[in-house]
PDB file of N, CA and C in Angstrom:
ATOM      1  N   PHE Z   1      31.003 -44.552  16.571  1.00 58.00           N
ATOM      2  CA  PHE Z   1      31.744 -44.957  15.141  1.00 58.00           C
ATOM      3  C   PHE Z   1      30.349 -45.414  14.045  1.00 58.00           C
ATOM      4  N   SER Z   2      30.841 -44.899  12.863  1.00 61.00           N
ATOM      5  CA  SER Z   2      30.323 -45.092  11.603  1.00 61.00           C
ATOM      6  C   SER Z   2      30.431 -46.374  11.159  1.00 61.00           C
ATOM      7  N   GLN Z   3      29.185 -47.164  10.720  1.00 69.00           N
ATOM      8  CA  GLN Z   3      28.946 -48.168  10.361  1.00 69.00           C
ATOM      9  C   GLN Z   3      29.244 -47.896   8.701  1.00 69.00           C
ATOM     10  N   ALA Z   4      29.989 -49.098   8.146  1.00 66.00           N
ATOM     11  CA  ALA Z   4      29.961 -49.355   7.083  1.00 66.00           C
ATOM     12  C   ALA Z   4      28.377 -49.841   6.101  1.00 66.00           C
ATOM     13  N   THR Z   5      28.024 -48.897   4.980  1.00 72.00           N
ATOM     14  CA  THR Z   5      26.773 -49.319   4.214  1.00 72.00           C
ATOM     15  C   THR Z   5      27.032 -49.865   3.002  1.00 72.00           C
ATOM     16  N   THR Z   6      25.975 -50.574   2.583  1.00 76.00           N
ATOM     17  CA  THR Z   6      26.277 -51.303   1.373  1.00 76.00           C
ATOM     18  C   THR Z   6      25.564 -50.720   0.249  1.00 76.00           C
ATOM     19  N   ALA Z   7      24.995 -49.446   0.220  1.00 75.00           N
ATOM     20  CA  ALA Z   7      24.384 -48.654  -0.591  1.00 75.00           C
ATOM     21  C   ALA Z   7      25.536 -48.325  -1.507  1.00 75.00           C
ATOM     22  N   PRO Z   8      24.822 -48.142  -2.695  1.00 77.00           N
ATOM     23  CA  PRO Z   8      25.729 -47.321  -3.409  1.00 77.00           C
ATOM     24  C   PRO Z   8      25.967 -45.922  -3.382  1.00 77.00           C
ATOM     25  N   PRO Z   9      26.971 -45.310  -3.546  1.00 77.00           N
ATOM     26  CA  PRO Z   9      27.182 -43.782  -3.422  1.00 77.00           C
ATOM     27  C   PRO Z   9      26.188 -43.001  -4.205  1.00 77.00           C
ATOM     28  N   LYS Z  10      26.154 -42.143  -3.335  1.00 82.00           N
ATOM     29  CA  LYS Z  10      25.264 -41.090  -4.125  1.00 82.00           C
ATOM     30  C   LYS Z  10      25.842 -40.472  -5.521  1.00 82.00           C
ATOM     31  N   LYS Z  11      24.978 -40.285  -6.565  1.00 83.00           N
ATOM     32  CA  LYS Z  11      25.591 -40.179  -7.896  1.00 83.00           C
ATOM     33  C   LYS Z  11      25.520 -38.368  -7.801  1.00 83.00           C
ATOM     34  N   LYS Z  12      26.452 -37.840  -8.411  1.00 83.00           N
ATOM     35  CA  LYS Z  12      26.713 -36.311  -8.571  1.00 83.00           C
ATOM     36  C   LYS Z  12      25.723 -35.916  -9.958  1.00 83.00           C
ATOM     37  N   PRO Z  13      25.051 -35.068  -9.707  1.00 77.00           N
ATOM     38  CA  PRO Z  13      24.258 -34.266 -10.570  1.00 77.00           C
ATOM     39  C   PRO Z  13      25.079 -34.151 -11.638  1.00 77.00           C
ATOM     40  N   ASP Z  14      24.625 -34.085 -13.356  1.00 76.00           N
ATOM     41  CA  ASP Z  14      25.207 -33.923 -14.471  1.00 76.00           C
ATOM     42  C   ASP Z  14      25.637 -32.049 -14.599  1.00 76.00           C
ATOM     43  N   PRO Z  15      26.698 -31.855 -14.864  1.00 77.00           N
ATOM     44  CA  PRO Z  15      27.122 -30.526 -15.010  1.00 77.00           C
ATOM     45  C   PRO Z  15      26.038 -29.571 -16.105  1.00 77.00           C
ATOM     46  N   VAL Z  16      25.946 -28.706 -15.652  1.00 75.00           N
ATOM     47  CA  VAL Z  16      25.441 -27.847 -16.605  1.00 75.00           C
ATOM     48  C   VAL Z  16      26.081 -27.322 -17.861  1.00 75.00           C
ATOM     49  N   THR Z  17      26.020 -27.843 -18.977  1.00 77.00           N
ATOM     50  CA  THR Z  17      26.601 -26.971 -19.842  1.00 77.00           C
ATOM     51  C   THR Z  17      25.856 -26.300 -21.169  1.00 77.00           C
ATOM     52  N   SER Z  18      25.989 -25.759 -22.271  1.00 72.00           N
ATOM     53  CA  SER Z  18      25.058 -25.398 -23.002  1.00 72.00           C
ATOM     54  C   SER Z  18      24.348 -26.130 -23.833  1.00 72.00           C
ATOM     55  N   GLU Z  19      24.962 -27.714 -23.906  1.00 78.00           N
ATOM     56  CA  GLU Z  19      24.165 -28.256 -24.719  1.00 78.00           C
ATOM     57  C   GLU Z  19      22.799 -29.190 -23.665  1.00 78.00           C
ATOM     58  N   THR Z  20      22.805 -28.446 -22.774  1.00 77.00           N
ATOM     59  CA  THR Z  20      21.824 -29.462 -21.384  1.00 77.00           C
ATOM     60  C   THR Z  20      20.415 -28.906 -22.240  1.00 77.00           C
ATOM     61  N   VAL Z  21      19.365 -29.575 -22.065  1.00 80.00           N
ATOM     62  CA  VAL Z  21      18.213 -29.290 -22.250  1.00 80.00           C
ATOM     63  C   VAL Z  21      17.749 -28.945 -21.015  1.00 80.00           C
ATOM     64  N   VAL Z  22      16.981 -27.395 -21.149  1.00 78.00           N
ATOM     65  CA  VAL Z  22      16.551 -26.931 -20.207  1.00 78.00           C
ATOM     66  C   VAL Z  22      14.934 -26.854 -19.956  1.00 78.00           C
ATOM     67  N   ILE Z  23      14.018 -26.412 -21.189  1.00 80.00           N
ATOM     68  CA  ILE Z  23      12.667 -25.978 -21.034  1.00 80.00           C
ATOM     69  C   ILE Z  23      12.124 -26.526 -22.385  1.00 80.00           C
ATOM     70  N   TRP Z  24      11.320 -27.206 -22.368  1.00 81.00           N
ATOM     71  CA  TRP Z  24      10.468 -27.912 -23.717  1.00 81.00           C
ATOM     72  C   TRP Z  24      11.251 -27.998 -24.987  1.00 81.00           C
ATOM     73  N   GLY Z  25      12.082 -28.905 -24.545  1.00 83.00           N
ATOM     74  CA  GLY Z  25      13.232 -29.932 -25.421  1.00 83.00           C
ATOM     75  C   GLY Z  25      14.536 -28.654 -26.065  1.00 83.00           C
ATOM     76  N   LEU Z  26      14.247 -27.511 -25.348  1.00 85.00           N
ATOM     77  CA  LEU Z  26      15.407 -26.571 -25.846  1.00 85.00           C
ATOM     78  C   LEU Z  26      16.489 -26.565 -25.229  1.00 85.00           C
ATOM     79  N   ARG Z  27      17.581 -26.391 -25.729  1.00 87.00           N
ATOM     80  CA  ARG Z  27      18.699 -26.380 -25.153  1.00 87.00           C
ATOM     81  C   ARG Z  27      19.174 -25.246 -24.419  1.00 87.00           C
ATOM     82  N   LEU Z  28      19.988 -24.991 -23.436  1.00 86.00           N
ATOM     83  CA  LEU Z  28      20.398 -23.650 -22.733  1.00 86.00           C
ATOM     84  C   LEU Z  28      20.644 -22.395 -23.296  1.00 86.00           C
ATOM     85  N   TRP Z  29      21.659 -22.642 -24.609  1.00 87.00           N
ATOM     86  CA  TRP Z  29      21.889 -21.444 -25.361  1.00 87.00           C
ATOM     87  C   TRP Z  29      20.932 -21.204 -25.946  1.00 87.00           C
ATOM     88  N   GLN Z  30      19.858 -21.814 -26.785  1.00 89.00           N
ATOM     89  CA  GLN Z  30      18.616 -21.356 -27.204  1.00 89.00           C
ATOM     90  C   GLN Z  30      17.832 -20.647 -26.763  1.00 89.00           C
ATOM     91  N   VAL Z  31      17.383 -20.994 -25.391  1.00 89.00           N
ATOM     92  CA  VAL Z  31      17.025 -20.222 -24.172  1.00 89.00           C
ATOM     93  C   VAL Z  31      17.192 -19.161 -24.058  1.00 89.00           C
ATOM     94  N   VAL Z  32      18.783 -19.357 -23.677  1.00 91.00           N
ATOM     95  CA  VAL Z  32      19.523 -17.704 -23.552  1.00 91.00           C
ATOM     96  C   VAL Z  32      19.481 -16.807 -24.683  1.00 91.00           C
ATOM     97  N   GLY Z  33      19.547 -17.212 -26.135  1.00 93.00           N
ATOM     98  CA  GLY Z  33      19.174 -16.433 -27.163  1.00 93.00           C
ATOM     99  C   GLY Z  33      17.741 -15.760 -27.426  1.00 93.00           C
ATOM    100  N   ILE Z  34      16.920 -16.779 -27.244  1.00 93.00           N
ATOM    101  CA  ILE Z  34      15.735 -16.579 -26.888  1.00 93.00           C
ATOM    102  C   ILE Z  34      15.502 -15.119 -26.306  1.00 93.00           C
ATOM    103  N   PHE Z  35      15.935 -15.323 -24.787  1.00 95.00           N
ATOM    104  CA  PHE Z  35      15.603 -14.528 -24.053  1.00 95.00           C
ATOM    105  C   PHE Z  35      16.302 -12.720 -24.574  1.00 95.00           C
ATOM    106  N   ALA Z  36      17.511 -13.195 -24.779  1.00 96.00           N
ATOM    107  CA  ALA Z  36      18.404 -11.824 -25.540  1.00 96.00           C
ATOM    108  C   ALA Z  36      17.570 -11.102 -26.306  1.00 96.00           C
ATOM    109  N   LEU Z  37      17.456 -12.035 -27.451  1.00 97.00           N
ATOM    110  CA  LEU Z  37      16.178 -11.364 -28.834  1.00 97.00           C
ATOM    111  C   LEU Z  37      14.905 -10.362 -27.851  1.00 97.00           C
ATOM    112  N   PHE Z  38      14.725 -11.334 -26.792  1.00 97.00           N
ATOM    113  CA  PHE Z  38      13.131 -10.566 -26.559  1.00 97.00           C
ATOM    114  C   PHE Z  38      14.074  -9.227 -25.523  1.00 97.00           C
ATOM    115  N   VAL Z  39      14.450  -9.261 -24.892  1.00 96.00           N
ATOM    116  CA  VAL Z  39      14.991  -8.153 -24.632  1.00 96.00           C
ATOM    117  C   VAL Z  39      15.597  -6.898 -25.390  1.00 96.00           C
ATOM    118  N   LEU Z  40      16.374  -7.418 -26.353  1.00 95.00           N
ATOM    119  CA  LEU Z  40      16.746  -6.806 -27.025  1.00 95.00           C
ATOM    120  C   LEU Z  40      15.800  -5.963 -27.920  1.00 95.00           C
ATOM    121  N   SER Z  41      14.790  -6.580 -28.179  1.00 95.00           N
ATOM    122  CA  SER Z  41      13.605  -6.203 -29.088  1.00 95.00           C
ATOM    123  C   SER Z  41      12.660  -5.197 -28.337  1.00 95.00           C
ATOM    124  N   ILE Z  42      13.032  -5.483 -26.689  1.00 93.00           N
ATOM    125  CA  ILE Z  42      11.980  -4.455 -26.248  1.00 93.00           C
ATOM    126  C   ILE Z  42      13.229  -2.963 -25.959  1.00 93.00           C
ATOM    127  N   ILE Z  43      13.987  -3.408 -25.786  1.00 89.00           N
ATOM    128  CA  ILE Z  43      14.793  -2.111 -25.631  1.00 89.00           C
ATOM    129  C   ILE Z  43      14.856  -1.313 -27.205  1.00 89.00           C
ATOM    130  N   ILE Z  44      14.891  -1.804 -28.089  1.00 87.00           N
ATOM    131  CA  ILE Z  44      14.701  -1.208 -29.549  1.00 87.00           C
ATOM    132  C   ILE Z  44      13.341  -0.523 -29.657  1.00 87.00           C
ATOM    133  N   THR Z  45      12.461  -1.001 -28.972  1.00 89.00           N
ATOM    134  CA  THR Z  45      10.987  -0.594 -29.282  1.00 89.00           C
ATOM    135  C   THR Z  45      10.543   0.359 -28.335  1.00 89.00           C
ATOM    136  N   LEU Z  46      11.135   0.382 -27.373  1.00 87.00           N
ATOM    137  CA  LEU Z  46      10.991   1.643 -26.277  1.00 87.00           C
ATOM    138  C   LEU Z  46      11.715   2.687 -26.858  1.00 87.00           C
ATOM    139  N   CYS Z  47      13.274   2.634 -27.202  1.00 81.00           N
ATOM    140  CA  CYS Z  47      13.589   3.521 -28.087  1.00 81.00           C
ATOM    141  C   CYS Z  47      12.954   4.422 -29.158  1.00 81.00           C
ATOM    142  N   CYS Z  48      12.300   3.499 -29.768  1.00 82.00           N
ATOM    143  CA  CYS Z  48      11.992   3.759 -31.038  1.00 82.00           C
ATOM    144  C   CYS Z  48      10.677   4.676 -30.641  1.00 82.00           C
ATOM    145  N   ILE Z  49       9.783   4.423 -29.520  1.00 84.00           N
ATOM    146  CA  ILE Z  49       8.721   5.165 -28.991  1.00 84.00           C
ATOM    147  C   ILE Z  49       8.730   6.217 -28.459  1.00 84.00           C
ATOM    148  N   PHE Z  50      10.045   6.279 -27.361  1.00 80.00           N
ATOM    149  CA  PHE Z  50      10.348   7.636 -26.695  1.00 80.00           C
ATOM    150  C   PHE Z  50      11.119   8.398 -27.114  1.00 80.00           C
ATOM    151  N   LYS Z  51      11.917   7.853 -28.245  1.00 73.00           N
ATOM    152  CA  LYS Z  51      13.247   8.747 -28.957  1.00 73.00           C
ATOM    153  C   LYS Z  51      14.091   9.228 -28.278  1.00 73.00           C
ATOM    154  N   CYS Z  52      14.474   8.210 -27.524  1.00 68.00           N
ATOM    155  CA  CYS Z  52      15.696   8.405 -26.184  1.00 68.00           C
ATOM    156  C   CYS Z  52      16.992   8.141 -27.402  1.00 68.00           C
ATOM    157  N   ARG Z  53      17.469   9.030 -27.618  1.00 68.00           N
ATOM    158  CA  ARG Z  53      18.861   9.269 -28.327  1.00 68.00           C
ATOM    159  C   ARG Z  53      20.002   9.374 -27.636  1.00 68.00           C
ATOM    160  N   ILE Z  54      21.123   8.942 -27.677  1.00 70.00           N
ATOM    161  CA  ILE Z  54      22.340   8.930 -26.965  1.00 70.00           C
ATOM    162  C   ILE Z  54      23.222  10.224 -27.849  1.00 70.00           C
ATOM    163  N   PRO Z  55      23.345  11.560 -27.390  1.00 65.00           N
ATOM    164  CA  PRO Z  55      24.307  12.084 -28.442  1.00 65.00           C
ATOM    165  C   PRO Z  55      25.564  11.918 -28.726  1.00 65.00           C
ATOM    166  N   ARG Z  56      25.919  11.651 -29.288  1.00 76.00           N
ATOM    167  CA  ARG Z  56      27.369  10.699 -29.770  1.00 76.00           C
ATOM    168  C   ARG Z  56      28.721  12.118 -29.345  1.00 76.00           C
ATOM    169  N   THR Z  57      28.637  13.287 -30.092  1.00 88.00           N
ATOM    170  CA  THR Z  57      29.777  14.321 -29.670  1.00 88.00           C
ATOM    171  C   THR Z  57      29.352  15.593 -28.883  1.00 88.00           C
ATOM    172  N   ARG Z  58      30.340  16.213 -28.414  1.00 89.00           N
ATOM    173  CA  ARG Z  58      30.121  17.318 -27.377  1.00 89.00           C
ATOM    174  C   ARG Z  58      29.157  18.452 -28.833  1.00 89.00           C
ATOM    175  N   LYS Z  59      29.424  18.142 -30.044  1.00 91.00           N
ATOM    176  CA  LYS Z  59      28.802  19.415 -31.133  1.00 91.00           C
ATOM    177  C   LYS Z  59      27.604  19.357 -30.995  1.00 91.00           C
ATOM    178  N   GLU Z  60      27.026  17.629 -30.885  1.00 86.00           N
ATOM    179  CA  GLU Z  60      25.606  17.324 -31.089  1.00 86.00           C
ATOM    180  C   GLU Z  60      24.956  17.920 -30.104  1.00 86.00           C
ATOM    181  N   ILE Z  61      25.511  17.748 -28.672  1.00 87.00           N
ATOM    182  CA  ILE Z  61      24.852  18.140 -27.217  1.00 87.00           C
ATOM    183  C   ILE Z  61      24.850  19.349 -27.181  1.00 87.00           C
ATOM    184  N   GLU Z  62      26.091  20.497 -27.668  1.00 92.00           N
ATOM    185  CA  GLU Z  62      25.441  21.647 -27.865  1.00 92.00           C
ATOM    186  C   GLU Z  62      24.672  22.326 -28.813  1.00 92.00           C
ATOM    187  N   ALA Z  63      24.468  21.509 -29.857  1.00 91.00           N
ATOM    188  CA  ALA Z  63      23.486  21.577 -30.963  1.00 91.00           C
ATOM    189  C   ALA Z  63      21.844  21.636 -30.664  1.00 91.00           C
ATOM    190  N   ARG Z  64      22.128  20.741 -29.364  1.00 90.00           N
ATOM    191  CA  ARG Z  64      20.668  20.409 -28.960  1.00 90.00           C
ATOM    192  C   ARG Z  64      20.302  21.475 -28.311  1.00 90.00           C
ATOM    193  N   TYR Z  65      21.035  21.785 -27.289  1.00 94.00           N
ATOM    194  CA  TYR Z  65      21.084  22.759 -25.709  1.00 94.00           C
ATOM    195  C   TYR Z  65      20.706  24.171 -26.927  1.00 94.00           C
ATOM    196  N   ALA Z  66      21.348  24.669 -28.043  1.00 96.00           N
ATOM    197  CA  ALA Z  66      21.397  26.230 -28.799  1.00 96.00           C
ATOM    198  C   ALA Z  66      19.984  25.570 -29.353  1.00 96.00           C
ATOM    199  N   GLN Z  67      19.468  24.914 -30.067  1.00 96.00           N
ATOM    200  CA  GLN Z  67      18.324  24.280 -30.783  1.00 96.00           C
ATOM    201  C   GLN Z  67      16.696  24.689 -29.528  1.00 96.00           C
ATOM    202  N   ARG Z  68      17.205  24.097 -28.511  1.00 95.00           N
ATOM    203  CA  ARG Z  68      16.045  24.241 -27.340  1.00 95.00           C
ATOM    204  C   ARG Z  68      15.899  25.637 -26.952  1.00 95.00           C
ATOM    205  N   GLN Z  69      17.248  26.536 -26.552  1.00 96.00           N
ATOM    206  CA  GLN Z  69      17.017  27.778 -26.383  1.00 96.00           C
ATOM    207  C   GLN Z  69      16.457  28.622 -27.294  1.00 96.00           C
ATOM    208  N   ALA Z  70      16.647  28.417 -28.634  1.00 96.00           N
ATOM    209  CA  ALA Z  70      15.958  28.891 -29.667  1.00 96.00           C
ATOM    210  C   ALA Z  70      14.442  28.867 -29.455  1.00 96.00           C
ATOM    211  N   ALA Z  71      14.213  27.784 -29.424  1.00 96.00           N
ATOM    212  CA  ALA Z  71      12.791  27.200 -29.819  1.00 96.00           C
ATOM    213  C   ALA Z  71      12.084  28.068 -28.047  1.00 96.00           C
ATOM    214  N   LYS Z  72      12.619  27.988 -26.434  1.00 95.00           N
ATOM    215  CA  LYS Z  72      12.149  28.558 -25.780  1.00 95.00           C
ATOM    216  C   LYS Z  72      12.382  30.125 -26.169  1.00 95.00           C
ATOM    217  N   ASN Z  73      13.298  30.391 -26.616  1.00 94.00           N
ATOM    218  CA  ASN Z  73      13.001  32.340 -26.962  1.00 94.00           C
ATOM    219  C   ASN Z  73      11.580  32.607 -28.148  1.00 94.00           C
ATOM    220  N   TYR Z  74      11.530  31.699 -28.922  1.00 93.00           N
ATOM    221  CA  TYR Z  74      10.671  31.931 -29.703  1.00 93.00           C
ATOM    222  C   TYR Z  74       9.019  32.059 -29.294  1.00 93.00           C
ATOM    223  N   ALA Z  75       9.059  30.666 -28.393  1.00 91.00           N
ATOM    224  CA  ALA Z  75       7.819  30.536 -27.489  1.00 91.00           C
ATOM    225  C   ALA Z  75       7.458  31.981 -26.522  1.00 91.00           C
ATOM    226  N   ASP Z  76       8.464  32.335 -26.267  1.00 90.00           N
ATOM    227  CA  ASP Z  76       8.342  33.435 -24.997  1.00 90.00           C
ATOM    228  C   ASP Z  76       8.174  34.853 -25.806  1.00 90.00           C
ATOM    229  N   LYS Z  77       8.801  34.912 -27.036  1.00 90.00           N
ATOM    230  CA  LYS Z  77       8.415  35.996 -28.012  1.00 90.00           C
ATOM    231  C   LYS Z  77       6.695  35.851 -28.525  1.00 90.00           C
ATOM    232  N   LEU Z  78       6.357  34.573 -28.896  1.00 87.00           N
ATOM    233  CA  LEU Z  78       4.921  34.926 -29.487  1.00 87.00           C
ATOM    234  C   LEU Z  78       4.206  34.791 -28.239  1.00 87.00           C
ATOM    235  N   ASP Z  79       4.554  34.705 -26.698  1.00 84.00           N
ATOM    236  CA  ASP Z  79       3.450  35.042 -25.648  1.00 84.00           C
ATOM    237  C   ASP Z  79       3.319  36.469 -25.810  1.00 84.00           C
ATOM    238  N   THR Z  80       4.464  37.489 -26.137  1.00 84.00           N
ATOM    239  CA  THR Z  80       4.240  38.729 -26.051  1.00 84.00           C
ATOM    240  C   THR Z  80       3.490  39.623 -27.588  1.00 84.00           C
ATOM    241  N   VAL Z  81       3.186  38.571 -28.280  1.00 80.00           N
ATOM    242  CA  VAL Z  81       2.665  39.381 -29.537  1.00 80.00           C
ATOM    243  C   VAL Z  81       0.724  39.251 -29.390  1.00 80.00           C
ATOM    244  N   PRO Z  82       0.360  40.410 -29.086  1.00 76.00           N
ATOM    245  CA  PRO Z  82      -1.193  40.244 -29.095  1.00 76.00           C
ATOM    246  C   PRO Z  82      -1.795  39.567 -29.976  1.00 76.00           C
ATOM    247  N   PRO Z  83      -3.423  39.428 -29.582  1.00 75.00           N
ATOM    248  CA  PRO Z  83      -3.836  38.365 -30.675  1.00 75.00           C
ATOM    249  C   PRO Z  83      -4.182  38.880 -31.903  1.00 75.00           C
ATOM    250  N   LEU Z  84      -4.231  37.705 -33.219  1.00 74.00           N
ATOM    251  CA  LEU Z  84      -4.468  38.417 -34.315  1.00 74.00           C
ATOM    252  C   LEU Z  84      -5.760  39.177 -34.252  1.00 74.00           C
ATOM    253  N   SER Z  85      -6.986  39.074 -33.695  1.00 72.00           N
ATOM    254  CA  SER Z  85      -8.201  39.926 -33.863  1.00 72.00           C
ATOM    255  C   SER Z  85      -7.623  41.196 -33.449  1.00 72.00           C
ATOM    256  N   GLU Z  86      -6.749  41.635 -32.425  1.00 72.00           N
ATOM    257  CA  GLU Z  86      -6.272  42.661 -31.982  1.00 72.00           C
ATOM    258  C   GLU Z  86      -5.527  43.791 -33.305  1.00 72.00           C
ATOM    259  N   LEU Z  87      -4.913  42.650 -33.961  1.00 69.00           N
ATOM    260  CA  LEU Z  87      -4.013  43.445 -34.622  1.00 69.00           C
ATOM    261  C   LEU Z  87      -4.842  43.960 -35.869  1.00 69.00           C
ATOM    262  N   THR Z  88      -5.871  43.039 -36.567  1.00 71.00           N
ATOM    263  CA  THR Z  88      -6.852  43.295 -37.487  1.00 71.00           C
ATOM    264  C   THR Z  88      -7.862  44.652 -37.120  1.00 71.00           C
ATOM    265  N   ASP Z  89      -7.678  44.755 -35.955  1.00 65.00           N
ATOM    266  CA  ASP Z  89      -8.601  45.789 -35.792  1.00 65.00           C
ATOM    267  C   ASP Z  89      -9.033  47.374 -36.196  1.00 65.00           C
ATOM    268  N   ILE Z  90      -9.903  47.625 -36.884  1.00 68.00           N
ATOM    269  CA  ILE Z  90      -9.467  48.718 -38.038  1.00 68.00           C
ATOM    270  C   ILE Z  90     -10.200  49.569 -37.560  1.00 68.00           C
ATOM    271  N   PRO Z  91      -9.646  50.820 -37.178  1.00 64.00           N
ATOM    272  CA  PRO Z  91     -10.261  51.893 -36.200  1.00 64.00           C
ATOM    273  C   PRO Z  91     -11.318  52.592 -36.737  1.00 64.00           C
ATOM    274  N   GLY Z  92     -12.619  52.981 -36.453  1.00 55.00           N
ATOM    275  CA  GLY Z  92     -13.658  54.126 -36.655  1.00 55.00           C
ATOM    276  C   GLY Z  92     -14.673  52.675 -37.493  1.00 55.00           C
TER     277      GLY Z  92
END
């Protein structure tokens, strides 16, 4: 059988709310906001550095594809052109 104890019941921990002080005197919502701004600034910086843009329309996607194909064709044609020194060679 269990014996009755005279010790006070264990106190439940306070519920975590947005006003709970988490670290360095900052509240939970402030810490979450700072973290979100940090992550957002990293994403924006990476997108600016690596120029990762998401095309918005089908026309943009097709235009980019056509631009890449035109650049590739131009580069292929440049490979077939002889060097300038051969073109300017004057016989005799």
